[in-house]
Amino acid sequence: MNRIYVDNAATTKMSRKAVKAMLPYLEERYGNPSSLHTAGQLAAEALFNARREIAERLGADVKEIYFTSGGSESDNQALISAAEAGARKGKKHIISQKTEHHAILNTLKKLEKQGFEITLLDVDGEGSITAEQVRSAIRGDTALVTTMTANNEIGTLYPIKEIAEVCRAKGVLFHTDAVQAVGHIPLDVHEIGCDMLSLSAHKFHGPKGVGALYVRNGLMPSCIIEGGAQERGRRAGTENIAGICSMAAALNEAATAIPEDTPKLTAMRDRLIAGLSEIPHSVLNGSTTNRLPGNVNMCFEGIEGESLLLLLDAKGICASSGSACTSGSLDPSHVLLAIGRPHEVAHGSLRLTLSSENTPDEVEFIIRSVKEVVEYLRNMSPIWQELQEGKRNYVIQ
Ligand SMILES: *Cc1c(COP(=O)(O)O)cnc(C)c1O
């Protein structure tokens, strides 16, 4: 059976170019960039070139890019760096918002235990916040504001330029988790005006286990992995040269394709939203327009998300109910709760995240399949019976 992969927010398939870019550093050029011999120096040169390419793509300077093991590590390092810099000046307040990824939320919880005060801003019905909310929350002892660029579950885009401007005016550091955005929408660190930005290769058709943190010149990231002097002494460990070179190739390819891919993805996204909205008692999560080009997230009343996913999988459709990190637990998505969906509705969610490999034919097949499966599950559901008989009220009209 032909599998249809529509879970690109969880991870993406590596592109041919990204795979090819790895191979020389696995086979012939396996030297350690810290070694002084020729083999080592070839690796060091490749590392420098990859850093320069990634910096150029983000509008950054080559000295502002630190390689990490992925988005989670970049987020941890960014938050810990800002917290430690703040603490040195007696600033122990951090501002974020409720729909962040757990790499942010759990790091904030840890910092809270260490004596930091955390403000998590409420989001609106589409999952966004305003720069004005950030301005009102900033205090004299605020060390950092961190808000994602785009949400990994519902695709909502945040007004990061405006937030960065507020932060700059108030002299507060600003970090953005851009893991879902890099390679998908145009981004430039100077245009944004952020102090730090996280990215991860496997979200834009690069390999898993490699990412980067942009840190503005003049700021010194804290070292969270101690050891050798790699990454200018800020992140120890022999560099993942193959992964880093592959990430550079993947970013070049993804960023170049944005103008061509965006209209195609947006058209497929909007067709999915229109088709699935024909299902009675369904609702779109997030905004119709202010969202990532490839993201669709809907709730269907009277449905259990996990059953929906399993039946779609049986039809060859790889989808998700939200974040890959919360699946496996029975807790409903913190993002859907934050935008005001009640628990029982939040359990019936479906996230479809497209790549340019998906086709309009696949989109039509997905719409037909979801309609069939939702109807099948509702017919078996006692709760749905009660809703139909008027013994219960619909939450989604
Ligand atoms: C995937 C993701 C991460 C984590 O990245 P990893 O490379 O998997 O550690 C962090 N933030 C967001 C928004 C993500 O989508």
Short mmCIF file of N, CA and C in Angstrom, two decimals, residues 144-277:
data_model
loop_
_atom_site.label_atom_id
_atom_site.label_comp_id
_atom_site.label_asym_id
_atom_site.label_seq_id
_atom_site.Cartn_x
_atom_site.Cartn_y
_atom_site.Cartn_z
N LEU A 144 14.19 37.54 30.48
CA LEU A 144 14.00 36.93 29.16
C LEU A 144 12.52 36.84 28.80
N VAL A 145 12.27 37.05 27.51
CA VAL A 145 10.97 36.70 26.93
C VAL A 145 11.24 35.61 25.90
N THR A 146 10.48 34.51 25.94
CA THR A 146 10.63 33.48 24.92
C THR A 146 9.27 33.10 24.36
N THR A 147 9.10 33.26 23.04
CA THR A 147 7.86 32.84 22.37
C THR A 147 8.24 32.15 21.08
N MET A 148 7.51 31.11 20.75
CA MET A 148 7.80 30.38 19.52
C MET A 148 7.46 31.22 18.30
N THR A 149 8.05 30.86 17.15
CA THR A 149 7.75 31.57 15.89
C THR A 149 6.46 31.01 15.31
N ALA A 150 6.32 29.68 15.36
CA ALA A 150 5.12 29.01 14.85
C ALA A 150 4.82 27.82 15.72
N ASN A 151 3.54 27.59 15.99
CA ASN A 151 3.16 26.49 16.88
C ASN A 151 3.21 25.14 16.17
N ASN A 152 3.74 24.13 16.87
CA ASN A 152 3.91 22.82 16.26
C ASN A 152 2.61 22.02 16.17
N GLU A 153 1.59 22.39 16.93
CA GLU A 153 0.34 21.64 16.84
C GLU A 153 -0.67 22.31 15.91
N ILE A 154 -0.90 23.61 16.13
CA ILE A 154 -1.98 24.26 15.37
C ILE A 154 -1.45 25.26 14.34
N GLY A 155 -0.13 25.36 14.21
CA GLY A 155 0.46 26.15 13.12
C GLY A 155 0.38 27.66 13.27
N THR A 156 -0.16 28.12 14.39
CA THR A 156 -0.32 29.57 14.59
C THR A 156 1.02 30.30 14.54
N LEU A 157 1.05 31.43 13.83
CA LEU A 157 2.26 32.25 13.75
C LEU A 157 2.16 33.37 14.79
N TYR A 158 3.26 33.63 15.47
CA TYR A 158 3.27 34.63 16.55
C TYR A 158 3.91 35.92 16.05
N PRO A 159 3.50 37.07 16.59
CA PRO A 159 4.03 38.36 16.12
C PRO A 159 5.42 38.62 16.70
N ILE A 160 6.40 37.81 16.28
CA ILE A 160 7.71 37.85 16.94
C ILE A 160 8.47 39.15 16.67
N LYS A 161 8.25 39.77 15.50
CA LYS A 161 8.95 41.06 15.24
C LYS A 161 8.49 42.11 16.24
N GLU A 162 7.18 42.19 16.43
CA GLU A 162 6.64 43.19 17.36
C GLU A 162 7.09 42.88 18.79
N ILE A 163 7.10 41.60 19.14
CA ILE A 163 7.52 41.21 20.49
C ILE A 163 9.01 41.55 20.68
N ALA A 164 9.82 41.27 19.65
CA ALA A 164 11.25 41.57 19.73
C ALA A 164 11.47 43.07 19.94
N GLU A 165 10.65 43.88 19.27
CA GLU A 165 10.78 45.33 19.37
C GLU A 165 10.49 45.81 20.80
N VAL A 166 9.42 45.26 21.37
CA VAL A 166 9.07 45.59 22.75
C VAL A 166 10.23 45.21 23.68
N CYS A 167 10.78 44.03 23.47
CA CYS A 167 11.87 43.54 24.33
C CYS A 167 13.09 44.43 24.20
N ARG A 168 13.43 44.77 22.97
CA ARG A 168 14.61 45.61 22.76
C ARG A 168 14.44 46.96 23.47
N ALA A 169 13.26 47.55 23.31
CA ALA A 169 13.01 48.86 23.92
C ALA A 169 13.14 48.79 25.45
N LYS A 170 12.80 47.62 26.01
CA LYS A 170 12.84 47.47 27.46
C LYS A 170 14.15 46.86 27.96
N GLY A 171 15.05 46.53 27.02
CA GLY A 171 16.33 45.95 27.41
C GLY A 171 16.23 44.53 27.95
N VAL A 172 15.24 43.78 27.41
CA VAL A 172 15.05 42.39 27.86
C VAL A 172 15.45 41.45 26.72
N LEU A 173 16.13 40.36 27.02
CA LEU A 173 16.52 39.40 25.99
C LEU A 173 15.28 38.72 25.41
N PHE A 174 15.36 38.42 24.09
CA PHE A 174 14.25 37.73 23.43
C PHE A 174 14.74 36.50 22.67
N HIS A 175 14.18 35.35 23.02
CA HIS A 175 14.49 34.10 22.31
C HIS A 175 13.24 33.60 21.60
N THR A 176 13.42 33.03 20.40
CA THR A 176 12.28 32.39 19.74
C THR A 176 12.63 30.97 19.32
N ASP A 177 11.72 30.03 19.63
CA ASP A 177 11.82 28.65 19.18
C ASP A 177 11.23 28.65 17.76
N ALA A 178 12.14 28.63 16.77
CA ALA A 178 11.70 28.71 15.37
C ALA A 178 11.78 27.35 14.70
N VAL A 179 11.72 26.29 15.50
CA VAL A 179 11.91 24.93 14.97
C VAL A 179 10.89 24.59 13.87
N GLN A 180 9.64 25.04 14.04
CA GLN A 180 8.63 24.73 13.02
C GLN A 180 8.67 25.70 11.84
N ALA A 181 9.40 26.78 11.98
CA ALA A 181 9.34 27.84 10.98
C ALA A 181 10.52 27.83 10.02
N VAL A 182 11.71 27.50 10.53
CA VAL A 182 12.92 27.56 9.70
C VAL A 182 12.78 26.57 8.53
N GLY A 183 13.02 27.09 7.33
CA GLY A 183 12.90 26.26 6.13
C GLY A 183 11.47 26.20 5.61
N HIS A 184 10.52 26.81 6.32
CA HIS A 184 9.12 26.78 5.91
C HIS A 184 8.56 28.16 5.60
N ILE A 185 9.03 29.16 6.33
CA ILE A 185 8.64 30.54 6.03
C ILE A 185 9.94 31.36 6.04
N PRO A 186 9.98 32.47 5.28
CA PRO A 186 11.23 33.25 5.24
C PRO A 186 11.53 33.82 6.63
N LEU A 187 12.79 33.69 7.06
CA LEU A 187 13.19 34.18 8.38
C LEU A 187 14.58 34.81 8.28
N ASP A 188 14.76 35.93 8.97
CA ASP A 188 16.05 36.60 9.02
C ASP A 188 16.19 37.16 10.43
N VAL A 189 17.26 36.78 11.11
CA VAL A 189 17.37 37.14 12.53
C VAL A 189 17.42 38.65 12.75
N HIS A 190 17.96 39.40 11.77
CA HIS A 190 18.00 40.86 11.96
C HIS A 190 16.65 41.49 11.73
N GLU A 191 15.92 40.94 10.74
CA GLU A 191 14.56 41.43 10.52
C GLU A 191 13.69 41.15 11.74
N ILE A 192 13.86 39.98 12.33
CA ILE A 192 13.08 39.64 13.53
C ILE A 192 13.54 40.50 14.70
N GLY A 193 14.85 40.64 14.83
CA GLY A 193 15.39 41.41 15.96
C GLY A 193 15.49 40.58 17.23
N CYS A 194 15.65 39.24 17.07
CA CYS A 194 15.75 38.38 18.25
C CYS A 194 17.21 38.29 18.72
N ASP A 195 17.39 37.91 19.96
CA ASP A 195 18.74 37.71 20.51
C ASP A 195 19.18 36.27 20.34
N MET A 196 18.21 35.35 20.37
CA MET A 196 18.51 33.92 20.21
C MET A 196 17.38 33.27 19.42
N LEU A 197 17.75 32.22 18.66
CA LEU A 197 16.75 31.50 17.84
C LEU A 197 17.16 30.03 17.74
N SER A 198 16.19 29.13 17.95
CA SER A 198 16.45 27.68 17.89
C SER A 198 15.95 27.09 16.58
N LEU A 199 16.72 26.13 16.04
CA LEU A 199 16.26 25.40 14.86
C LEU A 199 16.71 23.95 14.94
N SER A 200 16.04 23.09 14.16
CA SER A 200 16.32 21.66 14.19
C SER A 200 16.23 21.09 12.77
N ALA A 201 17.27 20.34 12.36
CA ALA A 201 17.37 19.89 10.96
C ALA A 201 16.24 18.95 10.53
N HIS A 202 15.78 18.08 11.45
CA HIS A 202 14.82 17.06 11.00
C HIS A 202 13.44 17.61 10.73
N LYS A 203 13.22 18.90 11.02
CA LYS A 203 11.93 19.52 10.70
C LYS A 203 11.93 20.16 9.32
N PHE A 204 13.10 20.18 8.66
CA PHE A 204 13.13 20.69 7.27
C PHE A 204 13.90 19.73 6.35
N HIS A 205 13.62 18.43 6.49
CA HIS A 205 14.15 17.40 5.59
C HIS A 205 15.64 17.16 5.75
N GLY A 206 16.17 17.49 6.93
CA GLY A 206 17.53 17.13 7.29
C GLY A 206 17.49 15.97 8.27
N PRO A 207 18.66 15.59 8.81
CA PRO A 207 18.71 14.42 9.71
C PRO A 207 18.26 14.75 11.14
N LYS A 208 17.87 13.72 11.87
CA LYS A 208 17.52 13.88 13.29
C LYS A 208 18.79 13.99 14.13
N GLY A 209 18.69 14.64 15.27
CA GLY A 209 19.82 14.70 16.19
C GLY A 209 20.81 15.80 15.89
N VAL A 210 20.41 16.80 15.12
CA VAL A 210 21.30 17.94 14.88
C VAL A 210 20.46 19.21 14.73
N GLY A 211 20.95 20.28 15.32
CA GLY A 211 20.25 21.56 15.27
C GLY A 211 21.23 22.67 15.51
N ALA A 212 20.71 23.87 15.69
CA ALA A 212 21.60 25.00 15.96
C ALA A 212 20.88 26.01 16.83
N LEU A 213 21.71 26.80 17.50
CA LEU A 213 21.19 27.95 18.26
C LEU A 213 21.90 29.18 17.72
N TYR A 214 21.11 30.16 17.30
CA TYR A 214 21.67 31.46 16.94
C TYR A 214 21.75 32.29 18.22
N VAL A 215 22.92 32.86 18.47
CA VAL A 215 23.08 33.74 19.63
C VAL A 215 23.75 35.03 19.14
N ARG A 216 23.06 36.14 19.29
CA ARG A 216 23.56 37.43 18.81
C ARG A 216 24.95 37.72 19.37
N ASN A 217 25.83 38.27 18.49
CA ASN A 217 27.16 38.68 18.93
C ASN A 217 27.06 39.58 20.16
N GLY A 218 27.94 39.36 21.10
CA GLY A 218 27.91 40.17 22.32
C GLY A 218 27.28 39.40 23.47
N LEU A 219 26.52 38.35 23.13
CA LEU A 219 25.95 37.50 24.19
C LEU A 219 26.76 36.23 24.25
N MET A 220 26.95 35.70 25.43
CA MET A 220 27.74 34.50 25.59
C MET A 220 26.83 33.38 26.08
N PRO A 221 26.57 32.35 25.23
CA PRO A 221 25.72 31.26 25.72
C PRO A 221 26.40 30.48 26.84
N SER A 222 25.61 30.01 27.80
CA SER A 222 26.15 29.18 28.87
C SER A 222 26.45 27.81 28.32
N CYS A 223 27.44 27.16 28.91
CA CYS A 223 27.82 25.82 28.49
C CYS A 223 26.97 24.83 29.28
N ILE A 224 26.12 24.05 28.58
CA ILE A 224 25.33 23.07 29.34
C ILE A 224 25.87 21.66 29.15
N ILE A 225 26.82 21.49 28.22
CA ILE A 225 27.52 20.20 28.10
C ILE A 225 29.01 20.48 28.25
N GLU A 226 29.56 20.02 29.36
CA GLU A 226 30.97 20.32 29.67
C GLU A 226 31.89 19.28 29.04
N GLY A 227 33.07 19.72 28.69
CA GLY A 227 34.05 18.81 28.09
C GLY A 227 35.08 19.61 27.33
N GLY A 228 35.32 19.23 26.08
CA GLY A 228 36.32 19.90 25.25
C GLY A 228 35.89 21.30 24.84
N ALA A 229 36.74 21.91 24.02
CA ALA A 229 36.55 23.33 23.69
C ALA A 229 35.79 23.54 22.39
N GLN A 230 35.03 22.52 21.94
CA GLN A 230 34.29 22.67 20.68
C GLN A 230 33.26 23.80 20.78
N GLU A 231 32.80 24.30 19.66
CA GLU A 231 31.83 25.41 19.61
C GLU A 231 32.29 26.60 20.47
N ARG A 232 33.55 26.95 20.28
CA ARG A 232 34.17 28.08 21.00
C ARG A 232 34.01 27.94 22.52
N GLY A 233 34.06 26.71 22.98
CA GLY A 233 33.99 26.44 24.42
C GLY A 233 32.59 26.49 24.99
N ARG A 234 31.56 26.61 24.13
CA ARG A 234 30.19 26.75 24.63
C ARG A 234 29.38 25.47 24.54
N ARG A 235 29.92 24.43 23.88
CA ARG A 235 29.17 23.16 23.77
C ARG A 235 30.18 22.06 23.43
N ALA A 236 30.50 21.26 24.43
CA ALA A 236 31.53 20.24 24.25
C ALA A 236 31.00 19.04 23.46
N GLY A 237 31.92 18.27 22.92
CA GLY A 237 31.56 17.05 22.19
C GLY A 237 32.04 17.13 20.75
N THR A 238 32.63 16.04 20.25
CA THR A 238 33.08 16.01 18.86
C THR A 238 31.90 16.31 17.94
N GLU A 239 32.11 17.23 17.03
CA GLU A 239 31.02 17.70 16.18
C GLU A 239 30.44 16.60 15.30
N ASN A 240 29.14 16.65 15.12
CA ASN A 240 28.41 15.73 14.24
C ASN A 240 28.55 16.27 12.80
N ILE A 241 29.76 16.10 12.23
CA ILE A 241 30.06 16.73 10.94
C ILE A 241 29.07 16.32 9.85
N ALA A 242 28.80 15.01 9.75
CA ALA A 242 27.89 14.54 8.70
C ALA A 242 26.52 15.20 8.87
N GLY A 243 26.02 15.21 10.10
CA GLY A 243 24.72 15.81 10.38
C GLY A 243 24.71 17.31 10.10
N ILE A 244 25.78 17.97 10.49
CA ILE A 244 25.85 19.43 10.31
C ILE A 244 25.91 19.80 8.82
N CYS A 245 26.72 19.06 8.04
CA CYS A 245 26.81 19.34 6.59
C CYS A 245 25.48 19.05 5.92
N SER A 246 24.81 17.99 6.40
CA SER A 246 23.51 17.64 5.84
C SER A 246 22.46 18.70 6.20
N MET A 247 22.54 19.20 7.42
CA MET A 247 21.60 20.26 7.83
C MET A 247 21.77 21.49 6.95
N ALA A 248 23.03 21.85 6.64
CA ALA A 248 23.28 23.02 5.79
C ALA A 248 22.67 22.80 4.41
N ALA A 249 22.85 21.59 3.86
CA ALA A 249 22.30 21.29 2.53
C ALA A 249 20.77 21.33 2.57
N ALA A 250 20.19 20.76 3.63
CA ALA A 250 18.73 20.73 3.75
C ALA A 250 18.16 22.14 3.89
N LEU A 251 18.85 22.98 4.65
CA LEU A 251 18.35 24.34 4.84
C LEU A 251 18.42 25.13 3.54
N ASN A 252 19.53 24.98 2.82
CA ASN A 252 19.64 25.66 1.52
C ASN A 252 18.50 25.26 0.60
N GLU A 253 18.25 23.94 0.55
CA GLU A 253 17.21 23.43 -0.34
C GLU A 253 15.82 23.91 0.09
N ALA A 254 15.55 23.80 1.39
CA ALA A 254 14.22 24.17 1.89
C ALA A 254 13.97 25.67 1.73
N ALA A 255 14.97 26.47 2.07
CA ALA A 255 14.79 27.93 2.00
C ALA A 255 14.61 28.37 0.55
N THR A 256 15.35 27.74 -0.37
CA THR A 256 15.23 28.09 -1.79
C THR A 256 13.84 27.75 -2.32
N ALA A 257 13.26 26.67 -1.77
CA ALA A 257 11.97 26.19 -2.30
C ALA A 257 10.77 26.95 -1.73
N ILE A 258 10.98 27.77 -0.71
CA ILE A 258 9.83 28.43 -0.04
C ILE A 258 8.90 29.16 -1.04
N PRO A 259 9.42 29.99 -1.93
CA PRO A 259 8.51 30.73 -2.82
C PRO A 259 7.66 29.80 -3.70
N GLU A 260 8.25 28.67 -4.11
CA GLU A 260 7.54 27.75 -4.99
C GLU A 260 6.57 26.87 -4.19
N ASP A 261 7.00 26.42 -2.99
CA ASP A 261 6.19 25.48 -2.19
C ASP A 261 5.01 26.15 -1.49
N THR A 262 5.19 27.38 -1.04
CA THR A 262 4.17 28.01 -0.20
C THR A 262 2.78 28.04 -0.85
N PRO A 263 2.65 28.49 -2.12
CA PRO A 263 1.30 28.50 -2.71
C PRO A 263 0.71 27.10 -2.86
N LYS A 264 1.55 26.10 -3.17
CA LYS A 264 1.06 24.72 -3.32
C LYS A 264 0.56 24.18 -1.99
N LEU A 265 1.38 24.39 -0.94
CA LEU A 265 1.00 23.89 0.39
C LEU A 265 -0.24 24.59 0.89
N THR A 266 -0.29 25.90 0.70
CA THR A 266 -1.43 26.67 1.18
C THR A 266 -2.71 26.21 0.50
N ALA A 267 -2.63 25.92 -0.79
CA ALA A 267 -3.82 25.46 -1.53
C ALA A 267 -4.28 24.10 -0.99
N MET A 268 -3.34 23.19 -0.75
CA MET A 268 -3.71 21.86 -0.23
C MET A 268 -4.26 21.98 1.19
N ARG A 269 -3.61 22.83 1.99
CA ARG A 269 -4.07 23.06 3.37
C ARG A 269 -5.50 23.57 3.37
N ASP A 270 -5.76 24.57 2.54
CA ASP A 270 -7.09 25.18 2.55
C ASP A 270 -8.16 24.23 2.00
N ARG A 271 -7.76 23.38 1.05
CA ARG A 271 -8.70 22.38 0.53
C ARG A 271 -9.03 21.35 1.63
N LEU A 272 -8.01 20.94 2.40
CA LEU A 272 -8.24 20.01 3.51
C LEU A 272 -9.19 20.63 4.53
N ILE A 273 -8.94 21.89 4.87
CA ILE A 273 -9.77 22.56 5.87
C ILE A 273 -11.21 22.65 5.37
N ALA A 274 -11.38 23.02 4.10
CA ALA A 274 -12.73 23.16 3.54
C ALA A 274 -13.42 21.79 3.51
N GLY A 275 -12.70 20.77 3.06
CA GLY A 275 -13.29 19.43 2.94
C GLY A 275 -13.67 18.85 4.30
N LEU A 276 -12.78 18.99 5.27
CA LEU A 276 -13.03 18.39 6.59
C LEU A 276 -14.06 19.20 7.38
N SER A 277 -14.19 20.49 7.05
CA SER A 277 -15.19 21.31 7.74
C SER A 277 -16.61 20.93 7.35
#
